[in-house]
PDB file of C-alpha atoms in Angstrom:
ATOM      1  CA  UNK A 461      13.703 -29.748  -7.232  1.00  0.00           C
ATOM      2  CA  UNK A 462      13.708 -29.097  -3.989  1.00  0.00           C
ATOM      3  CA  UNK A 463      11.325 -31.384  -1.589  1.00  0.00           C
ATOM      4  CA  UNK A 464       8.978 -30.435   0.705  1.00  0.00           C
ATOM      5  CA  UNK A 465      10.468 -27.018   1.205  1.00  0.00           C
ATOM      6  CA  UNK A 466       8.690 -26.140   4.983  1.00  0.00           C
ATOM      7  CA  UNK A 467       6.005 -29.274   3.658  1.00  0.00           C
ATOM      8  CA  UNK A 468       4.877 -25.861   0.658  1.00  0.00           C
ATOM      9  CA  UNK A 469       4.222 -27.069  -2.828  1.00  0.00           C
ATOM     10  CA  UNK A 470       6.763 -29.000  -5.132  1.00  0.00           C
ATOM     11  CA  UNK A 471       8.150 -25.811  -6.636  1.00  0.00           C
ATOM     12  CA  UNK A 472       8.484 -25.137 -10.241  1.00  0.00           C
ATOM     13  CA  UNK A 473      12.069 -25.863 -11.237  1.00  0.00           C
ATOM     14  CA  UNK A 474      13.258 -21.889 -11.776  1.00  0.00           C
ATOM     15  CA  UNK A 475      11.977 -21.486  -8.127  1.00  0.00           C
ATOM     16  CA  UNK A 476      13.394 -24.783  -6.785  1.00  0.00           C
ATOM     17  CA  UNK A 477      16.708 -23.722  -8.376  1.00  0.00           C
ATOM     18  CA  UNK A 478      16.898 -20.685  -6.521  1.00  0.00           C
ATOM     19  CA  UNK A 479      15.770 -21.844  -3.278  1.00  0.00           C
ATOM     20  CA  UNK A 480      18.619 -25.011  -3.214  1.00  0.00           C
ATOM     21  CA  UNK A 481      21.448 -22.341  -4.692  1.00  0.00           C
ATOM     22  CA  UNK A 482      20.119 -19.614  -1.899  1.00  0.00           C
ATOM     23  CA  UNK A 483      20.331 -22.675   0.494  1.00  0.00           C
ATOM     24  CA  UNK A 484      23.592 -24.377  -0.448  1.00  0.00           C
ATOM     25  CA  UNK A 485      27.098 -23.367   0.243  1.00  0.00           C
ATOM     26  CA  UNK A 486      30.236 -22.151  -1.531  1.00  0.00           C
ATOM     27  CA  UNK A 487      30.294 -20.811  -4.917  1.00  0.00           C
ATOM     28  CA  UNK A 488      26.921 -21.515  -5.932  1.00  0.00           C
ATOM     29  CA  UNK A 489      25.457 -19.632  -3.262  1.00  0.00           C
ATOM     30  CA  UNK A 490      27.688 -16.884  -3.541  1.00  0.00           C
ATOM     31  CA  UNK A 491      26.427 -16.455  -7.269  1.00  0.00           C
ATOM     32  CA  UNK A 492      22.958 -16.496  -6.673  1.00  0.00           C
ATOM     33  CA  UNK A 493      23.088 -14.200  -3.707  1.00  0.00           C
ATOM     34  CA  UNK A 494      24.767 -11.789  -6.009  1.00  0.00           C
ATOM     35  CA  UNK A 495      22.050 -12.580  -9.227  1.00  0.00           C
ATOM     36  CA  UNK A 496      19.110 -12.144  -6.119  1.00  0.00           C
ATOM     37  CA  UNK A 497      20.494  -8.464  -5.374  1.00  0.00           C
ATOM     38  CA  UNK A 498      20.928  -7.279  -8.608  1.00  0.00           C
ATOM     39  CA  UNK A 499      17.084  -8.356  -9.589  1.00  0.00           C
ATOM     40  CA  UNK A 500      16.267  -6.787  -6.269  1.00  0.00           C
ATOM     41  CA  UNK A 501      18.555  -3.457  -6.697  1.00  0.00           C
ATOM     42  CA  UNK A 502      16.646  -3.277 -10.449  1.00  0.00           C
ATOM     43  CA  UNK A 503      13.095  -3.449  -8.645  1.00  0.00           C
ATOM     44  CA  UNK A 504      13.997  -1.278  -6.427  1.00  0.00           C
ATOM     45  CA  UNK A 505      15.368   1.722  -9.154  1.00  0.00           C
ATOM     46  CA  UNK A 506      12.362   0.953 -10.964  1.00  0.00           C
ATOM     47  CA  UNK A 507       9.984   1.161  -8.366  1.00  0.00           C
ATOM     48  CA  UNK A 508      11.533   4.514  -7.207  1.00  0.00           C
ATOM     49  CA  UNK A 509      11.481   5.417 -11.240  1.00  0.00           C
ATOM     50  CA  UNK A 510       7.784   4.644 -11.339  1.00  0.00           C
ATOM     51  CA  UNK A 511       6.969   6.872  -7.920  1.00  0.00           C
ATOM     52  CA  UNK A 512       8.728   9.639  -9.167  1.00  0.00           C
ATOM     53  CA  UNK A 513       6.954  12.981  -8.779  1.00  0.00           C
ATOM     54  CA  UNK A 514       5.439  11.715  -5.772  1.00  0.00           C
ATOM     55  CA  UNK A 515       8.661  11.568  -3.622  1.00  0.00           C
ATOM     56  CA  UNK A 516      11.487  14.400  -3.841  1.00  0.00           C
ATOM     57  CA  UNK A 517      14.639  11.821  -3.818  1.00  0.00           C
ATOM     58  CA  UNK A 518      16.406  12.468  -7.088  1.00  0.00           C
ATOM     59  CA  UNK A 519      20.133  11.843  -8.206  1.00  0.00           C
ATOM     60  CA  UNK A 520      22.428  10.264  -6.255  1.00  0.00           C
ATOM     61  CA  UNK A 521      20.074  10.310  -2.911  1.00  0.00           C
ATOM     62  CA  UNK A 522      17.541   8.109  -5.321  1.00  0.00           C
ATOM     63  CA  UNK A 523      20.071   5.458  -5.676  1.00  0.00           C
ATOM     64  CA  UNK A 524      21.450   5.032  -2.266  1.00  0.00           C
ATOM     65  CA  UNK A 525      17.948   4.796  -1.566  1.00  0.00           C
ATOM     66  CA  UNK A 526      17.374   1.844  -4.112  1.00  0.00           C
ATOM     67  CA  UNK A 527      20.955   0.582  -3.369  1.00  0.00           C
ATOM     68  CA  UNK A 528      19.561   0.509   0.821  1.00  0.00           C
ATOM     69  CA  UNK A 529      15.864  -0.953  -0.709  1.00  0.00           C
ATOM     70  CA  UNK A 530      17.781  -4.234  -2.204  1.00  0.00           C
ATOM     71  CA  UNK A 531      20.073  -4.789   0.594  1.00  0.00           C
ATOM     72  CA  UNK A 532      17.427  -4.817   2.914  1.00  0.00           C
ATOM     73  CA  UNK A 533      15.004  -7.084   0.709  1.00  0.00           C
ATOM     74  CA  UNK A 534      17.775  -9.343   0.341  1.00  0.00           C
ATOM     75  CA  UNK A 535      18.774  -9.660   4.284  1.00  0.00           C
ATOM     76  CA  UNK A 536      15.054 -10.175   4.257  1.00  0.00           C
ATOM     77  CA  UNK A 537      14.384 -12.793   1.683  1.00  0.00           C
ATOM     78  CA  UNK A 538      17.356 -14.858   3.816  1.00  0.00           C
ATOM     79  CA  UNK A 539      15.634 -14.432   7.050  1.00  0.00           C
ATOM     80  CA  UNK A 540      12.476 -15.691   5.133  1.00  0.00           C
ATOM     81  CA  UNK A 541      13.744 -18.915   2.664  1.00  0.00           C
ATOM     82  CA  UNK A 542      12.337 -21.430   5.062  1.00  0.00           C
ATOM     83  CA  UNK A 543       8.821 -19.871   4.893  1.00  0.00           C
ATOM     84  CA  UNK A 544       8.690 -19.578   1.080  1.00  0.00           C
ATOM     85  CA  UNK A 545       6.309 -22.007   0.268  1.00  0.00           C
ATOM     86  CA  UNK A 546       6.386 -22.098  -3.505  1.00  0.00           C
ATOM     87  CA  UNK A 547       2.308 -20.018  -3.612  1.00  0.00           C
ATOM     88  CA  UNK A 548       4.196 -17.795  -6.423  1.00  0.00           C
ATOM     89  CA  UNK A 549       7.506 -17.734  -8.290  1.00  0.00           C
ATOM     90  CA  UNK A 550      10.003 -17.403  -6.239  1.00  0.00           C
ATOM     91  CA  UNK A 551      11.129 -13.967  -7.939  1.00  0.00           C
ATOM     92  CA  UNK A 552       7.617 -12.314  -7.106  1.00  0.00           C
ATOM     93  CA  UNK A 553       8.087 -13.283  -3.773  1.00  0.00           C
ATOM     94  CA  UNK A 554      10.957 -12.309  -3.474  1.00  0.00           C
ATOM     95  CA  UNK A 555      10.317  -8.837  -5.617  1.00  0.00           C
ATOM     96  CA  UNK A 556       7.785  -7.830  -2.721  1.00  0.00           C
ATOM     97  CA  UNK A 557      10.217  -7.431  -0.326  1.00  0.00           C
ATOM     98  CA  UNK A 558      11.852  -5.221  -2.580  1.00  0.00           C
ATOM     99  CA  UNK A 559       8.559  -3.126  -3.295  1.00  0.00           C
ATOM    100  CA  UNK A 560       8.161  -3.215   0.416  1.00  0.00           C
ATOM    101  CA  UNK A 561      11.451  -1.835   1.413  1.00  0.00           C
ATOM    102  CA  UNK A 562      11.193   1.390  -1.352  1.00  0.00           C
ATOM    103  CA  UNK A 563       7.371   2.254   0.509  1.00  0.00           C
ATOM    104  CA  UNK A 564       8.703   2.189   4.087  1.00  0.00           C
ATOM    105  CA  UNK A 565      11.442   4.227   2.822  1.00  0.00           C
ATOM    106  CA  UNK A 566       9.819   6.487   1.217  1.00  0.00           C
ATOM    107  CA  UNK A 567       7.961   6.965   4.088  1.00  0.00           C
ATOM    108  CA  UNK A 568      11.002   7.195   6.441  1.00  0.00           C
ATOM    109  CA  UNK A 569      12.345  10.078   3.906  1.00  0.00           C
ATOM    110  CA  UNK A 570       8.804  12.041   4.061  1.00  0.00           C
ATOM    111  CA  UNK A 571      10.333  13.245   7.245  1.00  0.00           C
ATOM    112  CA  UNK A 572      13.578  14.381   6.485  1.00  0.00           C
ATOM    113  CA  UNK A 573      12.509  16.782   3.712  1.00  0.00           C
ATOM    114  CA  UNK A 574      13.355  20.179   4.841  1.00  0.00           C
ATOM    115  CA  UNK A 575      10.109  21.343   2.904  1.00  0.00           C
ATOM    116  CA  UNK A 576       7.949  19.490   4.929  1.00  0.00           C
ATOM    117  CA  UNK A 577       6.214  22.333   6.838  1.00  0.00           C
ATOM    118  CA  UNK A 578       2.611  20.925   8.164  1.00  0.00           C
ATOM    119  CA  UNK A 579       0.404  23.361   9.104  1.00  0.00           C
ATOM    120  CA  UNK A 580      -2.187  20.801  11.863  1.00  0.00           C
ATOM    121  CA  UNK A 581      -5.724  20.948  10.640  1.00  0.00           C
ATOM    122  CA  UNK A 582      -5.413  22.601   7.151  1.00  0.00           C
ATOM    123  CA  UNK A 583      -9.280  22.020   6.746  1.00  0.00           C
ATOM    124  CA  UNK A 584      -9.344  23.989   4.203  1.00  0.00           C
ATOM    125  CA  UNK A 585      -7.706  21.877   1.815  1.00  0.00           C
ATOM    126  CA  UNK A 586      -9.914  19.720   2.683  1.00  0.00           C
ATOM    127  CA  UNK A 587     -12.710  19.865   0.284  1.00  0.00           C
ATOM    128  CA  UNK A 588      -9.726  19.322  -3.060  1.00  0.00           C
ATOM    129  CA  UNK A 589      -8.700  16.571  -1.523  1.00  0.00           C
ATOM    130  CA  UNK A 590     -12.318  14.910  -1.703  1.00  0.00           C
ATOM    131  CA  UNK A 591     -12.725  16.104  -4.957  1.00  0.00           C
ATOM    132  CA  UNK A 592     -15.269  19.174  -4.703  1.00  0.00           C
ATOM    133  CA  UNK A 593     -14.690  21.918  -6.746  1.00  0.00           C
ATOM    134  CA  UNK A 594     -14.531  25.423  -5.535  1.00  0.00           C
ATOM    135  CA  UNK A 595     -18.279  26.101  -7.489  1.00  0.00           C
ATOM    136  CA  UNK A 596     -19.506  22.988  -5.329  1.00  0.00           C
ATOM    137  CA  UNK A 597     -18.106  24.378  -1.892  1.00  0.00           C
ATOM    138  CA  UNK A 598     -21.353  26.892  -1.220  1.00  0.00           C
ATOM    139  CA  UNK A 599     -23.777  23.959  -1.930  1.00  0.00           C
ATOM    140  CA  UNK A 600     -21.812  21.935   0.203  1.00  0.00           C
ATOM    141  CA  UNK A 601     -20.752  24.170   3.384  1.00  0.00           C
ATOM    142  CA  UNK A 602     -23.663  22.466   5.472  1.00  0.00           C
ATOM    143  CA  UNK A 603     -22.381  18.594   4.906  1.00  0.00           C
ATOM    144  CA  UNK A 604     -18.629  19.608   5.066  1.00  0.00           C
ATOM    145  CA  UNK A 605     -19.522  21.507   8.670  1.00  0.00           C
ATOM    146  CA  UNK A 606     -21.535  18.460   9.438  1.00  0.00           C
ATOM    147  CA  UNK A 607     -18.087  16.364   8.772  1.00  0.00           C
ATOM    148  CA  UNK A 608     -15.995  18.365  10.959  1.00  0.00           C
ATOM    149  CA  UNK A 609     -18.613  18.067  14.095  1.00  0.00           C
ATOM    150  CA  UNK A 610     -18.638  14.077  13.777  1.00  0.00           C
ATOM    151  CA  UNK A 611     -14.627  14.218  13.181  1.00  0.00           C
ATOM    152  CA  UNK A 612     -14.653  16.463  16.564  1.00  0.00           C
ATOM    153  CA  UNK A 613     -17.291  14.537  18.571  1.00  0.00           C
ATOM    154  CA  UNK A 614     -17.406  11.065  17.114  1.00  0.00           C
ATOM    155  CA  UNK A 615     -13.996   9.713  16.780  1.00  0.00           C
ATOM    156  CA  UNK A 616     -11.275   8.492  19.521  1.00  0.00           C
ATOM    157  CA  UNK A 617      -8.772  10.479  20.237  1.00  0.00           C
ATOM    158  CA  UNK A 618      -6.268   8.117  18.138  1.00  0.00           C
ATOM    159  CA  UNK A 619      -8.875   8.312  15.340  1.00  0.00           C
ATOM    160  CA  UNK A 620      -9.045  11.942  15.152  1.00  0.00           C
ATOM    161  CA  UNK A 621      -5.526  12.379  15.072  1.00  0.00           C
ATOM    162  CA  UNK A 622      -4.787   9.355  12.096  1.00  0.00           C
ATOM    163  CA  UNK A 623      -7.695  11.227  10.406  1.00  0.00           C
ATOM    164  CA  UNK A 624      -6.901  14.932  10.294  1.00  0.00           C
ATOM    165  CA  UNK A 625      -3.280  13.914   9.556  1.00  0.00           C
ATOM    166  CA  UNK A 626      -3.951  11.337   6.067  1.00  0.00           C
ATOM    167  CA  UNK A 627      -7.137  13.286   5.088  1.00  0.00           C
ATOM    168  CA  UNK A 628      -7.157  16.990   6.109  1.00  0.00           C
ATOM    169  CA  UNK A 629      -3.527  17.297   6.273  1.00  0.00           C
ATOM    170  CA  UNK A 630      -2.332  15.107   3.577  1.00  0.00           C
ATOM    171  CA  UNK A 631       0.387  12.939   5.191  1.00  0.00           C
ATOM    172  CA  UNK A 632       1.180   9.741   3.467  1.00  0.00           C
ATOM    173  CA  UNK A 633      -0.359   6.922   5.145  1.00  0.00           C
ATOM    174  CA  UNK A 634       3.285   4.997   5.168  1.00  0.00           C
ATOM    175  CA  UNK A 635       4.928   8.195   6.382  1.00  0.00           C
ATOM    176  CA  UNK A 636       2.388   8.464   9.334  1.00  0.00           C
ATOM    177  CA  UNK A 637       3.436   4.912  10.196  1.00  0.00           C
ATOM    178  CA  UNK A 638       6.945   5.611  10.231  1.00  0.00           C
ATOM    179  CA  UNK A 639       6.012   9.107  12.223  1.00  0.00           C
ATOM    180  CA  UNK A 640       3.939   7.152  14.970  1.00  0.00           C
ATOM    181  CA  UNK A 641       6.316   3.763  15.032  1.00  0.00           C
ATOM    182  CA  UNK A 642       3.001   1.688  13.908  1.00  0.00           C
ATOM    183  CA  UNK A 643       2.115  -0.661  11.038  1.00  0.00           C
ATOM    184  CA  UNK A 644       0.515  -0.139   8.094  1.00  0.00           C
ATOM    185  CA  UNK A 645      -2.241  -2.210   9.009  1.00  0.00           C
ATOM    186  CA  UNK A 646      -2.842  -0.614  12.391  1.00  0.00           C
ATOM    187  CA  UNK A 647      -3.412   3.061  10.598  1.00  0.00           C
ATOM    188  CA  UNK A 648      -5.141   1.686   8.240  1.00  0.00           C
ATOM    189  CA  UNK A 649      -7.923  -0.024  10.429  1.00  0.00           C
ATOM    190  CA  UNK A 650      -7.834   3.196  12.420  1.00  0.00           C
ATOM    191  CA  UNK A 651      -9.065   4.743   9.266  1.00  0.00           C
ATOM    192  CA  UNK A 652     -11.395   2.263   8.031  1.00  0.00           C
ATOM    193  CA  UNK A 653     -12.950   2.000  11.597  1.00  0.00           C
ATOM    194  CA  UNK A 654     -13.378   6.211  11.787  1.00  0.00           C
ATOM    195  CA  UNK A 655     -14.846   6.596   8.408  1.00  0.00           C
ATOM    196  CA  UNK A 656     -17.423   3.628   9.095  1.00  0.00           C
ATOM    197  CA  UNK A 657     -18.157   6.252  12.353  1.00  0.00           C
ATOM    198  CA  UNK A 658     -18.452   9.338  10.415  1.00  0.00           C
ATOM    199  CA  UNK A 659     -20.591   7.722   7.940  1.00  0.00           C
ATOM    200  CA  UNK A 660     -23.105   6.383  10.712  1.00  0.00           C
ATOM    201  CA  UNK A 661     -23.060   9.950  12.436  1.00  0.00           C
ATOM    202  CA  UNK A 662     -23.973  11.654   9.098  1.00  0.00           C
ATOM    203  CA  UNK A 663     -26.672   9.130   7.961  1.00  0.00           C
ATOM    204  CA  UNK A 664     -27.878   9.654  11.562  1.00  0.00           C
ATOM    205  CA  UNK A 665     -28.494  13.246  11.219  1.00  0.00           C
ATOM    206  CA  UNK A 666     -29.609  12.796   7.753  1.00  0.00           C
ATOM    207  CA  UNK A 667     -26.575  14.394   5.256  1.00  0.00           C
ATOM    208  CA  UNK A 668     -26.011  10.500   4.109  1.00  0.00           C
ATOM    209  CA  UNK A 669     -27.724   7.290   2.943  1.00  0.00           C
ATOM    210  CA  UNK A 670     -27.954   4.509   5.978  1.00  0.00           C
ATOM    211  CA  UNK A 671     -24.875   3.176   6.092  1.00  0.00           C
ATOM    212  CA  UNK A 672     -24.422   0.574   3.494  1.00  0.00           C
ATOM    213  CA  UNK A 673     -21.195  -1.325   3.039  1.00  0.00           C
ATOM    214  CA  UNK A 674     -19.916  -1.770   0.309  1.00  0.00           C
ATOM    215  CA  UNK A 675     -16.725  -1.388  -2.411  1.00  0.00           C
ATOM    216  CA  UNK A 676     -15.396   1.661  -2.118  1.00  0.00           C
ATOM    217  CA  UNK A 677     -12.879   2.870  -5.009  1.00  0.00           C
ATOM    218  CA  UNK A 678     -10.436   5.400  -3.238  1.00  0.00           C
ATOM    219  CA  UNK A 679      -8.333   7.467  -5.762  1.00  0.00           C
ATOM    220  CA  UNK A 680      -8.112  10.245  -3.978  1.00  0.00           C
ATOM    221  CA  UNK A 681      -6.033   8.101  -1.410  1.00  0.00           C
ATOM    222  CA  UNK A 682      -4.044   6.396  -4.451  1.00  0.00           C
ATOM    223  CA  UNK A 683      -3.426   9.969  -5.637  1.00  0.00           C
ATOM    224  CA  UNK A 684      -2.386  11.679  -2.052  1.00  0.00           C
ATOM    225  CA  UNK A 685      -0.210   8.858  -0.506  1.00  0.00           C
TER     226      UNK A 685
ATOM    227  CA  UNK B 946     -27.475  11.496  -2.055  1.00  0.00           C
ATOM    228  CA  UNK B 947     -25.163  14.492  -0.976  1.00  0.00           C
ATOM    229  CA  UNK B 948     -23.851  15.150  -4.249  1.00  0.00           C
ATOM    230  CA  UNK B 949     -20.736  14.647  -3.139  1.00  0.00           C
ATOM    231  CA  UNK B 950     -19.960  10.945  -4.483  1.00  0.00           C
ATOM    232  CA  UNK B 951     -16.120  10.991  -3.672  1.00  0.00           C
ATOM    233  CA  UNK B 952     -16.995  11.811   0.000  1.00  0.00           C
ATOM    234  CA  UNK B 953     -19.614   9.327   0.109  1.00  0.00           C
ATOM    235  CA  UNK B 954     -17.182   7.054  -1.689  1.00  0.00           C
ATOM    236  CA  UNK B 955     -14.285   7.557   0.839  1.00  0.00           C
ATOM    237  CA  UNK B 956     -16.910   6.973   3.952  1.00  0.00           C
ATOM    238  CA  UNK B 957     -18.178   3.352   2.335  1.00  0.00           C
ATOM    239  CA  UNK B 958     -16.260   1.113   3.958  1.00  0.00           C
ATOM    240  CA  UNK B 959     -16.131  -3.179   2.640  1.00  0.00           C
ATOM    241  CA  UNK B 960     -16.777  -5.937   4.971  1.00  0.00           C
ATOM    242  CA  UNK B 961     -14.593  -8.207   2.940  1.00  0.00           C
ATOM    243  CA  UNK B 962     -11.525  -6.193   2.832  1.00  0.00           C
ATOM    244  CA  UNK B 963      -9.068  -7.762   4.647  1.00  0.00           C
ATOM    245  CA  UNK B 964      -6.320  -5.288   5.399  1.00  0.00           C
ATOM    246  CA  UNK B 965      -2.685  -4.606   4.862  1.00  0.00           C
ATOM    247  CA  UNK B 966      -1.548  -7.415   6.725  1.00  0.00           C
ATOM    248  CA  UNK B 967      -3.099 -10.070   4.614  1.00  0.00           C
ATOM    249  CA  UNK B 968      -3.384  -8.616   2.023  1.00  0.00           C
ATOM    250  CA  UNK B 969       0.659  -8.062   1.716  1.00  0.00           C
ATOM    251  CA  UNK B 970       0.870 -11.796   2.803  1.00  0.00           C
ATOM    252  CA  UNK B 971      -0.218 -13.089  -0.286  1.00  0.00           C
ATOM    253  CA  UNK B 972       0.284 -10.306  -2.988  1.00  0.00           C
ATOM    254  CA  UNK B 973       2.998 -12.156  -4.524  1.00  0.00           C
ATOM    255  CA  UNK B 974      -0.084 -15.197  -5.240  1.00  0.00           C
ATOM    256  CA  UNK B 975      -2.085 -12.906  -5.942  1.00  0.00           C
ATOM    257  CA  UNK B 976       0.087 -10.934  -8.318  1.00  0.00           C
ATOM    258  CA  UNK B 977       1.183 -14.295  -9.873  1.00  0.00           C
ATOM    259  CA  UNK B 978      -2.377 -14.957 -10.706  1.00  0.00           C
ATOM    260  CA  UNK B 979      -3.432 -11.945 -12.334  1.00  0.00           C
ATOM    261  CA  UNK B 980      -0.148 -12.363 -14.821  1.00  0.00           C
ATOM    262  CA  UNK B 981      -1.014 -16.085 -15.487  1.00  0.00           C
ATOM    263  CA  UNK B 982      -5.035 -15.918 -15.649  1.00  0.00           C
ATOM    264  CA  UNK B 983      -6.880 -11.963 -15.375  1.00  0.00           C
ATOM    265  CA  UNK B 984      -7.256  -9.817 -13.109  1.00  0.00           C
ATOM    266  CA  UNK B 985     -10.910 -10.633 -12.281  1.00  0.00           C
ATOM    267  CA  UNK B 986     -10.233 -13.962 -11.898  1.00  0.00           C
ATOM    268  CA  UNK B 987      -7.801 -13.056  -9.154  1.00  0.00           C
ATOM    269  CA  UNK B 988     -10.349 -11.236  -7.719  1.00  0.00           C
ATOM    270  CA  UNK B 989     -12.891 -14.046  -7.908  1.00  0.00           C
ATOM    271  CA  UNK B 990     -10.801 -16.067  -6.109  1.00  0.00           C
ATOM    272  CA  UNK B 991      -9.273 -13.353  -3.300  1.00  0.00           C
ATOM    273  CA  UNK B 992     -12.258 -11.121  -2.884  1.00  0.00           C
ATOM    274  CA  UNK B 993     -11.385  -9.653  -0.229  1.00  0.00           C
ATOM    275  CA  UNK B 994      -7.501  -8.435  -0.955  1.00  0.00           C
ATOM    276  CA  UNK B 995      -9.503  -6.676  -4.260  1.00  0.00           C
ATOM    277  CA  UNK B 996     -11.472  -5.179  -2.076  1.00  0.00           C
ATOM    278  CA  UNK B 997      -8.815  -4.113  -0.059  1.00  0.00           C
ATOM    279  CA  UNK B 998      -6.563  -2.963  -2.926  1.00  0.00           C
ATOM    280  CA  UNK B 999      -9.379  -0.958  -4.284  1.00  0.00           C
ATOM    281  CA  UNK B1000      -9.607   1.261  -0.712  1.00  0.00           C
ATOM    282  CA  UNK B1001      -5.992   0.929   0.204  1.00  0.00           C
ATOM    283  CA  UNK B1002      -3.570   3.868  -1.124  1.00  0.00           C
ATOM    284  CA  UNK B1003      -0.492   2.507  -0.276  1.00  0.00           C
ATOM    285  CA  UNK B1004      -1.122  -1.013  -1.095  1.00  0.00           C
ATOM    286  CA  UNK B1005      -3.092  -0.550  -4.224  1.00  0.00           C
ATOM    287  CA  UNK B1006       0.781   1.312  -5.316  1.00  0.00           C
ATOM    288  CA  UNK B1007       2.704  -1.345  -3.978  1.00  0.00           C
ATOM    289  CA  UNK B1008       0.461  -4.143  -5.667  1.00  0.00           C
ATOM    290  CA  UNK B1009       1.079  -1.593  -8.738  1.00  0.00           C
ATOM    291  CA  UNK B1010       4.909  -1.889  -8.555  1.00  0.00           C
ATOM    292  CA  UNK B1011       5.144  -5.588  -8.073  1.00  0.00           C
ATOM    293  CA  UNK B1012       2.850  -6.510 -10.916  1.00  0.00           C
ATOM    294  CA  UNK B1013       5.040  -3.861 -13.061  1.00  0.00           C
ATOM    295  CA  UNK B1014       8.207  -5.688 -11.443  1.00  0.00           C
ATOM    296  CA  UNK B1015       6.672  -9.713 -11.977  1.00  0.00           C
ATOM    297  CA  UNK B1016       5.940  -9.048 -15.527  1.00  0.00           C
ATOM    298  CA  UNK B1017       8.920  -8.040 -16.514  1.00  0.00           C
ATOM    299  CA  UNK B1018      10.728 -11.441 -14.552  1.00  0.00           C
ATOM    300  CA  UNK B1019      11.363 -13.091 -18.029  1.00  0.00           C
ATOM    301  CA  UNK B1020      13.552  -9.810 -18.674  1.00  0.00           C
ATOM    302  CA  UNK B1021      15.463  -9.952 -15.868  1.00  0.00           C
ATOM    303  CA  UNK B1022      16.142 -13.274 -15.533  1.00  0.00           C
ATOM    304  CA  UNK B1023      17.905 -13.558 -18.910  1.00  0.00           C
TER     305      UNK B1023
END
């Protein structure tokens, strides 16, 4: 056991083991820094494994990729040991790094697809994406104009543009990140702040419900990013 | 209202959701939790990282890939 590791939790013993090999010196580091990236480098396959059909990195590409993914999880987990608390098992905590790494990646590699031929403002596709069907759009013309006004008039400039890219134009969220050299969670409360505007602008002119918070269950965003 | 339920859906936004950032912080708690207890008791107890991974694309597939990779830790590890 290893005590008082950053004053964290006593750990359970597979996680204290880990921690005091990772932390030693000599052989028995050596060993576990070698058993630590090969769990990482099979998270990393896997995770790429389970993604697949949403990214275009096959063959050889796909395992550099993973091979990249667990080097840089494990350079991170390093850089991290002192802060590992002993919240979770150490391999989960470690794992995320590894999950981590194959997103921002991915993300990175959205880029470098020669396919990748965005057309700005496909507003078109617009209605698919939010799951109307073609039958619906007629019925629907007056709210989906209504949208594009408050996108237009209602959002910051920085807003518009982290809008029309995720949601008209379809760019994964992590791949806008890498694209405007943010953080996930600065896109993201871009987003969450411009839909809470659009929804106040169309309750105000009467296309929506006053706005009432509350869960919202996004698949279409699980599906597109 | 509209009709429309998955645009009404994507404009409802949740005053408990916490955002990436935390919500990253502690997925590997979080995680743990729903593989030792249930899901909605994780929830219960992080309400606002559910929240979040119910909005949250990108973080709903990474929570995804870790749970996938923290269950199968007995298999790796032997």
């Amino acid at each position: 056991m290893v005590p008082g590791v950053n004053g964290g939790r006593e750990l359970d013993a597979e996680s204290a083991c880990w921690v005091e090999d990772l932390r030693s010196s000599g052989p028995a580091r050596e060993l576990a820094l070698a058993r630590l990236h090969a769990l990482l480098l099979r998270v990393a396959r896997s995770e790429l494994r389970r993604r697949e059909g949403r990214h275009p990195v096959a063959g050889p590409e796909l395992d550099d990729l993973a091979h990249q993914a667990a080097h840089d999880a494990l350079v991170a987990v390093m850089a991290k040991l002192g802060r590992f608390r002993g919240e979770s098992r150490f391999t989960t905590w470690a794992y995320k790094f590894a999950v981590l790494e194959v997103s921002a990646k991915l993300g990175r590699h959205f880029w470098q697809r020669p396919a990748v031929t965005l057309e700005a403002g496909q507003w078109d596709q617009l209605p698919d994406r939010l799951g109307l069907r073609p039958d619906e759009l007629a019925e629907h013309a007056e709210l989906l104009a209504a949208l594009r006004r408050a996108v237009a008039e209602d959002l910051t400039e920085r807003q518009r543009h982290v809008f029309t890219a995720i949601v008209v134009d379809g760019v994964p969220l992590d791949a806008l990140v890498a694209q405007l050299g943010s953080s996930r969670n600065a896109i993201y409360k871009t987003m969450f702040d411009a839909r809470r505007k659009l929804r106040a602008a169309l309750a105000a002119n009467g296309y929506l419900a006053a706005p009432a918070d509350g869960p919202a269950d996004l698949d279409w965003v699980r599906r597109s990013s | 209202m509209t009709g429309w339920p998955e645009l009404e859906a994507f404009l409802r936004t949740d005053p408990r959701d916490v955002g990436c950032d935390q919500a990253l912080r502690i997925m590997d708690v979080y995680v743990d939790l729903v593989l030792s207890d249930t899901a909605e008791a994780a929830a219960r107890r992080y309400p606002g990282v559910a929240a979040h991974l119910l909005a949250c694309g990108p973080c709903a597939d990474d929570y995804d890939g870790l749970l996938a990779a923290a269950g199968r830790a007995g298999d790796d590890d032997t």
